[in-house]
Structure formats: structure tokens, C-alpha cells
């Protein structure tokens, strides 16, 4: 009874702690040392990604803040969504057809037809005034008495951007969605949502950079190749992207330019024919080389566009509201470590940023993923070359997060985090266990895992169980040597730092 009262009180005063909530799904009938991932994240436990699903309400709230915002009520987008794209063929056929219909319509005068063609010159070919060139000068077509011939000629001229309607509109619906989502997210941030989380993520990355630099500085293969300074330099370049004002400006500019072009085109071509679709096309063509700013977003993801790291709003919320630092480090810390690591992990046979990488480290990482796959395969998995970057970033990322955890919790790692009731028994979860649970929760999917073709990421169950080759895991759960988790572990892969294996030439 006492426990229940305390829980309700805490629930009433604190914000949503997604990690604490996640403990409700763990499966005590599955031994953590046998298959940790499925112990923490049982099959069928949640629809897809546990955390993303848990955040449905937050995302709804963020979206609700800006339903009336101008970017969520664009005329051009309403039309775009209305276009029955499956019925239309290609954009040049549509424009040719529209020309033909007007040309044959007795109510449309030559001047109107010239005006129509001028719109195409202006938006499609980006000419202003009368400065068109060669076959991109279209207005003479309005004087051709054979409308079919003129329309054929027009179609043939418009091949520069010959898209099927379907491809074009699907692609642009996505662009609109991305730009609007970025704006919704920045809007929520400006309203104070997850503001502290942003600076916490920033601080986490700075701490990890320092840690990583100290490791690189004592990595023999880097020093022996005279590469340590270059690697440190790459590490120092990395920064957390938090210029939201810039993101907002770019996305507003992107959307408002489209809207303005659309409205202007409509005003200049007021007719009964299908000018709304025509004007959507013209506005899109006028912005064809532009794209939304994708650095800020609310979907469940993070990425490294070296040197910029970007994180979903959901991770900021977690950094702000997950109650224990061990839980933040195991979840957001692991993700931040992964993204930072992307800058330094290389495929030794095809390095990008760093011209050399320890081949042995790479083999070590891949061997571990293969072995984890051999033990825990669900539908399919396997360590192939296109997974080196992601596998390595997972492993180094977890090592970074754990080392911050170790520093922060010296002497307190085995303190109780929560007590969990399993039928009649109570069991303590320690801070160190919380760290590892949090890693499994951020990657938790209730669906049976398979390797998606061409995806550089390993299946989620393999990603999590493989990185737990870290000695901290065995210690935290007291796993016996003959347990499946420990049997699936190779020697810990040390990628940077003392004991990192030499690169052989
Ligand atoms: C108009 O042009 C089309 C295509 O060039 C041609 O097939 C057709 O015979 C022409 N019609 C007349 C009446 O000349
Ligand atoms: C790397 O180590 C050298 C000496 O071992 C030291 O002088 C240097 O300051 C260190 N650099 C960093 C970035 O820690
Ligand atoms: C890395 O090791 C593999 C296997 O031992 C070898 O085939 C490959 O050439 C090595 N690559 C480099 C860059 O040394
Ligand atoms: C592991 O070894 C212990 C004792 O050495 C034994 O009691 C236990 O049954 C073994 N467990 C498995 C899963 O083989």
C-alpha cells in the first residue's frame, strides 16, 4: 500500500520518465544472461519502437501547438494533397494537355495563351521577362493554328523535368512534411519544451569528445602512423547542431517561396481549366533545386552529418525528463556516443574521413556481430561489410556512454534504482543495470527482427546484445561463464585507447 501511494505522488509531480515506464514490459521469465534483449524487450510487447510509441502523446502536443500556424495551412499543400496522382501520367503530358484544351477553347484568347506559355518560361525554365533562349522561347506556339502540333512541340520541350506525377507528388509531400515537422519542433522548443534537454545533450557530447580524445591520444596504431593529431582534429570538429533559428528560417523560406509562387501563378492565370494543379507544378519547378532543412525533427532518430550531429526532439525530452543520469547515459548517451563515433569509425578498406583505421579493430567488431547473430538470430541477420560503420559506432558509442557512467557513479553503481515486483518476490534493479536496460529500451522493438536488405544497421536485437560484450554488463548481471550472453561474447573490442590492436599493413 505504501509503495502505491509513493508511486502516485511521484507520478503527479514529475514529468514523463519514459525509461522508468519501460520497466513495466520486462519479462522475468527470460533470464537476462540468456538473452538480454528479449528479457528487457519481449516479442509482442509493443507495436514497433517502444520509445517512439510511448511518445505519441508528446508528439501530438507538439503538433497541436501549431495547428493554426501558417505553415500548417498552406494553399499549395492542400492542392498537392488533392491531386489524384495515380491517374495522371507525366508532368509534361499534363501541361501539354492543358495547353491543347485552352488552344481549342474558343473562350481563351491568344493573349491568354501567350500568358500561359510565359508562366512556363518563368517558372519551369526560370526566365524572367523576355530573356528566354532558343527552344525555351515558347510564346510563338500560341500563334500556331494547329493546336495538336503546338501541344506536341510544347511537350517535347518540357522533357528537362520529365517526372511522373506520382513520383513528383510523393516526393514533394515528403518535403512538405519534413519542413513542417521541423517548424513544429522548433516552435515547441521556442515555447520552452525540452529546452534543458538540448543543453544536456550538448554537454554529453562535449564530455564524450574529451573522453574520446584522451583515448585516441594513447592509441598505438594511431600514434605509430602519425595519425593521432588528425583523428583528434576530426573529433574536435564534431558539434551538436542547435541553430534552430537557422533551421526555422530555412524551412519558412522554403515553404513561403512555394506558397507565394503558387498564389501568384493562380492570380496570373485565372481560368476554368485545371490551373491549380498547373500552378502547383510551376511552383515546384521554380524550387526544384531547393530542399527543406532536415537538421531538426521530431521522429525517432539521430544522425551524424559530419561535423554536425542532429537529434530528435524525443531525445531532448528524454535528456530532460528521465529521472536518473544512469538512465540518460544508457539511452541518450548511447545514441550520442553512436553518432559521435560515426566520425571516427571507418571501414579499413574504404576509409572516408580518416585515411587509416585499425583493420584488427574492424575485424573484431564484425566477428562479434557475427557471433551475436549466430546465437540470437530471429528472422535473419549476418555481419556484412556495409554494416561496419554502424556496428562500430554502436560499439564505440556504448563504450563512451559507459565510461561517463563509470565516472559519474563511482562507488554507487550497485545502489538500488527501483524495486520490481515479480509475483510474490521483489527484486532490486541497480544503477548499473539501469544503464544497460536503458540501452535495450531505446532499441526495443516487439517485432521479430530481420536484416533489412541494404540497411547498414544490424537488426535491433543483435545491435543490443552485441555491444553488451562490455565487461560492465557481465558484472552488472552477474552472468555465469556458461550463460548464453557470455558465451556469445568474444574478447572486448578495444577500438581506441590503450590495448587497441595495431593496424597491420
Ligand atoms: C496538325 O498537326 C498534327 C501533328 O503534327 C498532324 O498530325 C495533323 O495532321 C495536323 N492537322 C492539320 C489539320 O493540319
Ligand atoms: C596527447 O598526449 C601528449 C603527450 O603524450 C600531450 O602533450 C598532449 O597534450 C595530449 N593531447 C591531448 C589533446 O590530450
Ligand atoms: C584487412 O584484413 C583483411 C583480412 O585479413 C585483408 O583481406 C585486408 O586486405 C586488410 N585490409 C587492410 C587495409 O589492411
Ligand atoms: C552453468 O554451470 C553451472 C555450474 O557450473 C550449472 O549449475 C548450470 O546448470 C550451468 N548452466 C547452463 C545454462 O549450462
Short mmCIF file of N, CA, C and O in Angstrom, two decimals, residues 117-221:
data_model
loop_
_atom_site.label_atom_id
_atom_site.label_comp_id
_atom_site.label_asym_id
_atom_site.label_seq_id
_atom_site.Cartn_x
_atom_site.Cartn_y
_atom_site.Cartn_z
N UNK A 117 2.01 30.40 -71.63
CA UNK A 117 3.36 29.96 -72.04
C UNK A 117 4.45 30.74 -71.32
O UNK A 117 5.51 30.20 -70.97
N UNK A 118 4.17 32.02 -71.06
CA UNK A 118 5.14 32.85 -70.33
C UNK A 118 5.32 32.35 -68.89
O UNK A 118 6.41 32.43 -68.33
N UNK A 119 4.22 31.86 -68.33
CA UNK A 119 4.32 31.29 -66.97
C UNK A 119 5.30 30.12 -66.97
O UNK A 119 6.11 29.97 -66.06
N UNK A 120 5.18 29.31 -68.01
CA UNK A 120 6.08 28.14 -68.09
C UNK A 120 7.53 28.59 -68.25
O UNK A 120 8.43 28.08 -67.59
N UNK A 121 7.73 29.60 -69.12
CA UNK A 121 9.10 30.12 -69.27
C UNK A 121 9.63 30.60 -67.92
O UNK A 121 10.77 30.34 -67.55
N UNK A 122 8.77 31.27 -67.21
CA UNK A 122 9.19 31.89 -65.95
C UNK A 122 9.49 30.85 -64.86
O UNK A 122 10.55 30.86 -64.24
N UNK A 123 8.55 29.95 -64.63
CA UNK A 123 8.73 29.02 -63.51
C UNK A 123 9.55 27.78 -63.89
O UNK A 123 10.42 27.36 -63.15
N UNK A 124 9.22 27.24 -65.05
CA UNK A 124 9.84 25.98 -65.42
C UNK A 124 11.29 26.20 -65.87
O UNK A 124 12.20 25.50 -65.46
N UNK A 125 11.47 27.21 -66.73
CA UNK A 125 12.83 27.47 -67.23
C UNK A 125 13.52 28.58 -66.46
O UNK A 125 14.66 28.92 -66.75
N UNK A 126 12.81 29.17 -65.50
CA UNK A 126 13.38 30.22 -64.65
C UNK A 126 13.85 31.44 -65.43
O UNK A 126 14.85 32.06 -65.08
N UNK A 127 13.13 31.81 -66.50
CA UNK A 127 13.44 33.05 -67.21
C UNK A 127 12.55 34.14 -66.65
O UNK A 127 11.37 33.91 -66.37
N UNK A 128 13.12 35.34 -66.56
CA UNK A 128 12.24 36.44 -66.17
C UNK A 128 12.12 37.38 -67.36
O UNK A 128 13.03 37.49 -68.18
N UNK A 129 10.99 38.05 -67.49
CA UNK A 129 10.76 38.98 -68.59
C UNK A 129 10.80 38.26 -69.93
O UNK A 129 10.22 37.19 -70.08
N UNK A 130 11.54 38.80 -70.90
CA UNK A 130 11.52 38.21 -72.24
C UNK A 130 12.87 37.60 -72.61
O UNK A 130 13.19 37.46 -73.76
N UNK A 131 13.67 37.27 -71.59
CA UNK A 131 15.04 36.84 -71.90
C UNK A 131 15.18 35.33 -72.12
O UNK A 131 16.16 34.72 -71.77
N UNK A 132 14.17 34.69 -72.73
CA UNK A 132 14.26 33.25 -72.97
C UNK A 132 15.29 32.94 -74.05
O UNK A 132 15.78 33.83 -74.73
N UNK A 133 15.65 31.68 -74.17
CA UNK A 133 16.66 31.30 -75.17
C UNK A 133 16.19 30.11 -76.00
O UNK A 133 15.64 29.15 -75.46
N UNK A 134 16.50 30.15 -77.28
CA UNK A 134 16.25 29.03 -78.21
C UNK A 134 14.87 28.40 -78.05
O UNK A 134 13.87 29.10 -77.98
N UNK A 135 14.85 27.07 -77.95
CA UNK A 135 13.54 26.40 -77.94
C UNK A 135 12.79 26.57 -76.62
O UNK A 135 11.70 26.06 -76.44
N UNK A 136 13.45 27.29 -75.68
CA UNK A 136 12.74 27.56 -74.43
C UNK A 136 11.91 28.85 -74.54
O UNK A 136 11.29 29.28 -73.58
N UNK A 137 11.92 29.48 -75.73
CA UNK A 137 11.04 30.62 -76.00
C UNK A 137 9.74 30.05 -76.57
O UNK A 137 9.70 29.54 -77.69
N UNK A 138 8.71 30.09 -75.77
CA UNK A 138 7.52 29.31 -76.10
C UNK A 138 6.38 30.11 -76.72
O UNK A 138 5.47 29.53 -77.31
N UNK A 139 6.41 31.45 -76.61
CA UNK A 139 5.17 32.20 -76.88
C UNK A 139 4.69 32.09 -78.32
O UNK A 139 3.49 32.21 -78.57
N UNK A 140 5.59 31.83 -79.27
CA UNK A 140 5.16 31.71 -80.68
C UNK A 140 4.17 30.56 -80.87
O UNK A 140 3.35 30.58 -81.80
N UNK A 141 4.25 29.57 -79.98
CA UNK A 141 3.35 28.42 -80.10
C UNK A 141 1.88 28.84 -80.02
O UNK A 141 1.00 28.17 -80.53
N UNK A 142 1.64 30.00 -79.37
CA UNK A 142 0.27 30.47 -79.23
C UNK A 142 -0.31 30.89 -80.59
O UNK A 142 -1.53 30.98 -80.76
N UNK A 143 0.56 31.14 -81.57
CA UNK A 143 0.09 31.58 -82.88
C UNK A 143 -0.07 30.44 -83.87
O UNK A 143 -0.52 30.65 -85.00
N UNK A 144 0.31 29.25 -83.47
CA UNK A 144 0.17 28.09 -84.36
C UNK A 144 -1.32 27.74 -84.46
O UNK A 144 -1.97 27.51 -83.45
N UNK A 145 -1.84 27.69 -85.69
CA UNK A 145 -3.27 27.37 -85.85
C UNK A 145 -3.54 25.90 -85.64
O UNK A 145 -4.68 25.50 -85.43
N UNK A 146 -2.49 25.07 -85.73
CA UNK A 146 -2.66 23.64 -85.45
C UNK A 146 -2.32 23.38 -83.97
O UNK A 146 -1.16 23.27 -83.59
N UNK A 147 -3.37 23.29 -83.14
CA UNK A 147 -3.17 23.16 -81.69
C UNK A 147 -2.46 21.86 -81.33
O UNK A 147 -1.64 21.82 -80.41
N UNK A 148 -2.77 20.79 -82.06
CA UNK A 148 -2.13 19.50 -81.77
C UNK A 148 -0.62 19.60 -81.96
O UNK A 148 0.17 19.18 -81.12
N UNK A 149 -0.25 20.21 -83.07
CA UNK A 149 1.18 20.34 -83.37
C UNK A 149 1.88 21.19 -82.29
O UNK A 149 2.94 20.82 -81.77
N UNK A 150 1.24 22.28 -81.95
CA UNK A 150 1.85 23.17 -80.94
C UNK A 150 1.97 22.46 -79.59
O UNK A 150 2.98 22.59 -78.89
N UNK A 151 0.96 21.70 -79.27
CA UNK A 151 0.97 20.99 -77.98
C UNK A 151 2.06 19.90 -77.96
O UNK A 151 2.76 19.73 -76.96
N UNK A 152 2.21 19.19 -79.11
CA UNK A 152 3.28 18.18 -79.20
C UNK A 152 4.65 18.83 -79.02
O UNK A 152 5.52 18.31 -78.32
N UNK A 153 4.80 19.98 -79.65
CA UNK A 153 6.08 20.70 -79.56
C UNK A 153 6.35 21.10 -78.10
O UNK A 153 7.46 20.97 -77.61
N UNK A 154 5.30 21.58 -77.45
CA UNK A 154 5.46 22.01 -76.06
C UNK A 154 5.88 20.83 -75.18
O UNK A 154 6.85 20.92 -74.41
N UNK A 155 5.20 19.71 -75.34
CA UNK A 155 5.55 18.51 -74.56
C UNK A 155 7.01 18.13 -74.77
O UNK A 155 7.73 17.81 -73.83
N UNK A 156 7.43 18.17 -76.03
CA UNK A 156 8.79 17.76 -76.35
C UNK A 156 9.81 18.70 -75.71
O UNK A 156 10.92 18.30 -75.38
N UNK A 157 9.43 19.95 -75.54
CA UNK A 157 10.34 20.94 -74.95
C UNK A 157 10.46 20.78 -73.44
O UNK A 157 11.46 21.15 -72.85
N UNK A 158 9.44 20.23 -72.86
CA UNK A 158 9.41 20.16 -71.39
C UNK A 158 10.02 18.89 -70.81
O UNK A 158 9.72 18.51 -69.70
N UNK A 159 10.88 18.25 -71.56
CA UNK A 159 11.42 16.97 -71.07
C UNK A 159 12.49 17.15 -70.00
O UNK A 159 12.86 16.19 -69.35
N UNK A 160 12.97 18.39 -69.86
CA UNK A 160 14.04 18.61 -68.90
C UNK A 160 13.67 18.04 -67.52
O UNK A 160 14.49 17.47 -66.83
N UNK A 161 12.42 18.24 -67.14
CA UNK A 161 11.98 17.75 -65.84
C UNK A 161 10.80 16.82 -66.05
O UNK A 161 9.68 17.12 -65.67
N UNK A 162 11.08 15.72 -66.68
CA UNK A 162 10.01 14.82 -67.08
C UNK A 162 9.76 13.79 -65.98
O UNK A 162 10.31 12.71 -65.98
N UNK A 163 8.94 14.17 -65.00
CA UNK A 163 8.64 13.26 -63.89
C UNK A 163 7.28 12.64 -64.09
O UNK A 163 6.40 13.27 -64.66
N UNK A 164 7.09 11.45 -63.57
CA UNK A 164 5.70 11.00 -63.50
C UNK A 164 5.08 11.80 -62.36
O UNK A 164 5.76 12.17 -61.39
N UNK A 165 3.82 12.04 -62.50
CA UNK A 165 3.11 12.82 -61.50
C UNK A 165 3.20 12.16 -60.14
O UNK A 165 3.34 12.79 -59.10
N UNK A 166 3.11 10.86 -60.18
CA UNK A 166 3.11 10.10 -58.94
C UNK A 166 4.43 10.33 -58.17
O UNK A 166 4.42 10.69 -57.00
N UNK A 167 5.56 10.14 -58.87
CA UNK A 167 6.86 10.32 -58.21
C UNK A 167 7.00 11.72 -57.66
O UNK A 167 7.42 11.93 -56.53
N UNK A 168 6.65 12.69 -58.51
CA UNK A 168 6.82 14.08 -58.12
C UNK A 168 6.00 14.40 -56.87
O UNK A 168 6.49 14.96 -55.90
N UNK A 169 4.74 14.00 -56.86
CA UNK A 169 3.91 14.42 -55.74
C UNK A 169 4.26 13.65 -54.47
O UNK A 169 4.26 14.20 -53.38
N UNK A 170 4.62 12.38 -54.60
CA UNK A 170 5.02 11.64 -53.40
C UNK A 170 6.26 12.28 -52.77
O UNK A 170 6.37 12.45 -51.57
N UNK A 171 7.21 12.61 -53.64
CA UNK A 171 8.44 13.21 -53.20
C UNK A 171 8.19 14.54 -52.50
O UNK A 171 8.73 14.81 -51.43
N UNK A 172 7.33 15.35 -53.10
CA UNK A 172 7.10 16.68 -52.53
C UNK A 172 6.20 16.66 -51.31
O UNK A 172 6.33 17.49 -50.43
N UNK A 173 5.31 15.70 -51.22
CA UNK A 173 4.53 15.57 -49.98
C UNK A 173 5.49 15.33 -48.82
O UNK A 173 5.32 15.84 -47.73
N UNK A 174 6.50 14.52 -49.08
CA UNK A 174 7.51 14.22 -48.07
C UNK A 174 8.28 15.49 -47.68
O UNK A 174 8.56 15.72 -46.51
N UNK A 175 8.63 16.30 -48.67
CA UNK A 175 9.33 17.55 -48.41
C UNK A 175 8.49 18.48 -47.54
O UNK A 175 8.99 19.09 -46.60
N UNK A 176 7.22 18.58 -47.87
CA UNK A 176 6.33 19.42 -47.07
C UNK A 176 6.28 18.91 -45.64
O UNK A 176 6.37 19.67 -44.68
N UNK A 177 6.12 17.60 -45.52
CA UNK A 177 6.04 17.00 -44.18
C UNK A 177 7.29 17.32 -43.37
O UNK A 177 7.23 17.73 -42.21
N UNK A 178 8.45 17.14 -44.00
CA UNK A 178 9.72 17.35 -43.29
C UNK A 178 9.86 18.80 -42.84
O UNK A 178 10.21 19.07 -41.70
N UNK A 179 9.55 19.73 -43.75
CA UNK A 179 9.71 21.15 -43.41
C UNK A 179 8.75 21.52 -42.28
O UNK A 179 9.11 22.22 -41.33
N UNK A 180 7.53 21.02 -42.36
CA UNK A 180 6.53 21.37 -41.34
C UNK A 180 6.88 20.75 -39.98
O UNK A 180 6.70 21.37 -38.94
N UNK A 181 7.39 19.54 -40.05
CA UNK A 181 7.75 18.88 -38.80
C UNK A 181 8.90 19.62 -38.12
O UNK A 181 8.90 19.80 -36.90
N UNK A 182 9.87 20.07 -38.93
CA UNK A 182 10.97 20.85 -38.39
C UNK A 182 10.44 22.12 -37.72
O UNK A 182 10.85 22.48 -36.62
N UNK A 183 9.49 22.79 -38.39
CA UNK A 183 8.94 24.03 -37.84
C UNK A 183 8.13 23.76 -36.58
O UNK A 183 8.23 24.51 -35.60
N UNK A 184 7.35 22.70 -36.58
CA UNK A 184 6.58 22.35 -35.38
C UNK A 184 7.51 22.13 -34.19
O UNK A 184 7.25 22.56 -33.07
N UNK A 185 8.60 21.42 -34.46
CA UNK A 185 9.55 21.11 -33.40
C UNK A 185 10.23 22.35 -32.86
O UNK A 185 10.31 22.56 -31.64
N UNK A 186 10.70 23.22 -33.76
CA UNK A 186 11.35 24.45 -33.30
C UNK A 186 10.36 25.31 -32.54
O UNK A 186 10.66 25.89 -31.50
N UNK A 187 9.14 25.34 -33.04
CA UNK A 187 8.08 26.10 -32.38
C UNK A 187 7.90 25.62 -30.93
O UNK A 187 7.78 26.43 -30.01
N UNK A 188 7.90 24.31 -30.74
CA UNK A 188 7.74 23.76 -29.39
C UNK A 188 8.93 24.12 -28.52
O UNK A 188 8.78 24.48 -27.36
N UNK A 189 10.13 24.06 -29.12
CA UNK A 189 11.34 24.43 -28.37
C UNK A 189 11.29 25.89 -27.92
O UNK A 189 11.62 26.22 -26.79
N UNK A 190 10.86 26.75 -28.83
CA UNK A 190 10.78 28.17 -28.50
C UNK A 190 9.77 28.41 -27.40
O UNK A 190 9.86 29.36 -26.65
N UNK A 191 8.82 27.50 -27.31
CA UNK A 191 7.81 27.58 -26.27
C UNK A 191 8.32 27.01 -24.94
O UNK A 191 7.58 26.90 -23.99
N UNK A 192 9.56 26.56 -24.93
CA UNK A 192 10.15 26.08 -23.68
C UNK A 192 10.15 24.57 -23.54
O UNK A 192 10.67 24.03 -22.56
N UNK A 193 9.61 23.85 -24.50
CA UNK A 193 9.56 22.39 -24.45
C UNK A 193 10.97 21.81 -24.60
O UNK A 193 11.66 22.11 -25.58
N UNK A 194 11.43 21.00 -23.64
CA UNK A 194 12.72 20.30 -23.71
C UNK A 194 13.95 21.20 -23.87
O UNK A 194 14.96 20.77 -24.41
N UNK A 195 13.84 22.42 -23.44
CA UNK A 195 14.96 23.35 -23.60
C UNK A 195 16.21 22.87 -22.84
O UNK A 195 17.32 22.90 -23.36
N UNK A 196 15.99 22.44 -21.60
CA UNK A 196 17.13 21.95 -20.81
C UNK A 196 17.73 20.71 -21.44
O UNK A 196 18.93 20.48 -21.37
N UNK A 197 16.87 19.90 -22.04
CA UNK A 197 17.34 18.68 -22.69
C UNK A 197 18.36 18.99 -23.77
O UNK A 197 19.34 18.27 -23.94
N UNK A 198 18.14 20.08 -24.50
CA UNK A 198 19.06 20.46 -25.56
C UNK A 198 20.45 20.72 -24.98
O UNK A 198 21.45 20.20 -25.48
N UNK A 199 20.50 21.48 -23.90
CA UNK A 199 21.84 21.77 -23.36
C UNK A 199 22.43 20.53 -22.70
O UNK A 199 23.65 20.37 -22.68
N UNK A 200 21.59 19.64 -22.20
CA UNK A 200 22.14 18.41 -21.62
C UNK A 200 22.78 17.53 -22.69
O UNK A 200 23.84 16.94 -22.48
N UNK A 201 22.12 17.43 -23.85
CA UNK A 201 22.69 16.64 -24.94
C UNK A 201 24.01 17.25 -25.39
O UNK A 201 25.02 16.57 -25.60
N UNK A 202 24.01 18.57 -25.51
CA UNK A 202 25.22 19.29 -25.89
C UNK A 202 26.37 18.96 -24.91
O UNK A 202 27.49 18.66 -25.33
N UNK A 203 26.06 19.01 -23.64
CA UNK A 203 27.06 18.77 -22.61
C UNK A 203 27.57 17.33 -22.67
O UNK A 203 28.78 17.07 -22.55
N UNK A 204 26.65 16.39 -22.89
CA UNK A 204 27.03 14.98 -23.03
C UNK A 204 28.05 14.80 -24.15
O UNK A 204 29.05 14.09 -24.00
N UNK A 205 27.78 15.43 -25.27
CA UNK A 205 28.67 15.28 -26.42
C UNK A 205 30.03 15.88 -26.11
O UNK A 205 31.07 15.28 -26.44
N UNK A 206 30.05 17.01 -25.44
CA UNK A 206 31.35 17.61 -25.11
C UNK A 206 32.16 16.70 -24.18
O UNK A 206 33.36 16.54 -24.36
N UNK A 207 31.46 16.08 -23.23
CA UNK A 207 32.18 15.17 -22.34
C UNK A 207 32.71 13.97 -23.10
O UNK A 207 33.83 13.50 -22.87
N UNK A 208 31.91 13.47 -24.02
CA UNK A 208 32.35 12.31 -24.81
C UNK A 208 33.52 12.65 -25.72
O UNK A 208 34.41 11.84 -25.93
N UNK A 209 33.49 13.86 -26.26
CA UNK A 209 34.60 14.28 -27.12
C UNK A 209 35.90 14.25 -26.33
O UNK A 209 36.92 13.74 -26.79
N UNK A 210 35.88 14.80 -25.12
CA UNK A 210 37.08 14.83 -24.28
C UNK A 210 37.57 13.41 -24.02
O UNK A 210 38.77 13.12 -24.11
N UNK A 211 36.63 12.54 -23.68
CA UNK A 211 36.96 11.15 -23.40
C UNK A 211 37.60 10.49 -24.62
O UNK A 211 38.65 9.86 -24.53
N UNK A 212 36.97 10.69 -25.75
CA UNK A 212 37.45 10.07 -26.98
C UNK A 212 38.85 10.57 -27.33
O UNK A 212 39.73 9.79 -27.72
N UNK A 213 39.07 11.85 -27.16
CA UNK A 213 40.38 12.43 -27.46
C UNK A 213 41.45 11.82 -26.56
O UNK A 213 42.54 11.47 -27.00
N UNK A 214 41.10 11.63 -25.29
CA UNK A 214 42.10 11.04 -24.39
C UNK A 214 42.39 9.59 -24.80
O UNK A 214 43.51 9.12 -24.68
N UNK A 215 41.40 8.90 -25.31
CA UNK A 215 41.64 7.53 -25.81
C UNK A 215 42.51 7.53 -27.07
O UNK A 215 43.44 6.76 -27.19
N UNK A 216 42.16 8.42 -27.99
CA UNK A 216 42.92 8.46 -29.26
C UNK A 216 44.38 8.76 -28.96
O UNK A 216 45.30 8.17 -29.56
N UNK A 217 44.59 9.62 -28.01
CA UNK A 217 45.94 10.06 -27.68
C UNK A 217 46.80 8.94 -27.10
O UNK A 217 48.00 9.09 -26.98
N UNK A 218 46.18 7.85 -26.71
CA UNK A 218 47.02 6.73 -26.26
C UNK A 218 46.77 5.46 -27.09
O UNK A 218 46.92 4.35 -26.61
N UNK A 219 46.39 5.68 -28.33
CA UNK A 219 46.14 4.55 -29.24
C UNK A 219 47.39 4.31 -30.08
O UNK A 219 47.76 5.14 -30.90
N UNK A 220 48.02 3.15 -29.86
CA UNK A 220 49.30 2.90 -30.51
C UNK A 220 49.22 2.95 -32.04
O UNK A 220 50.07 3.55 -32.69
N UNK A 221 48.18 2.33 -32.61
CA UNK A 221 48.16 2.30 -34.09
C UNK A 221 48.03 3.70 -34.67
O UNK A 221 48.57 3.99 -35.74
#
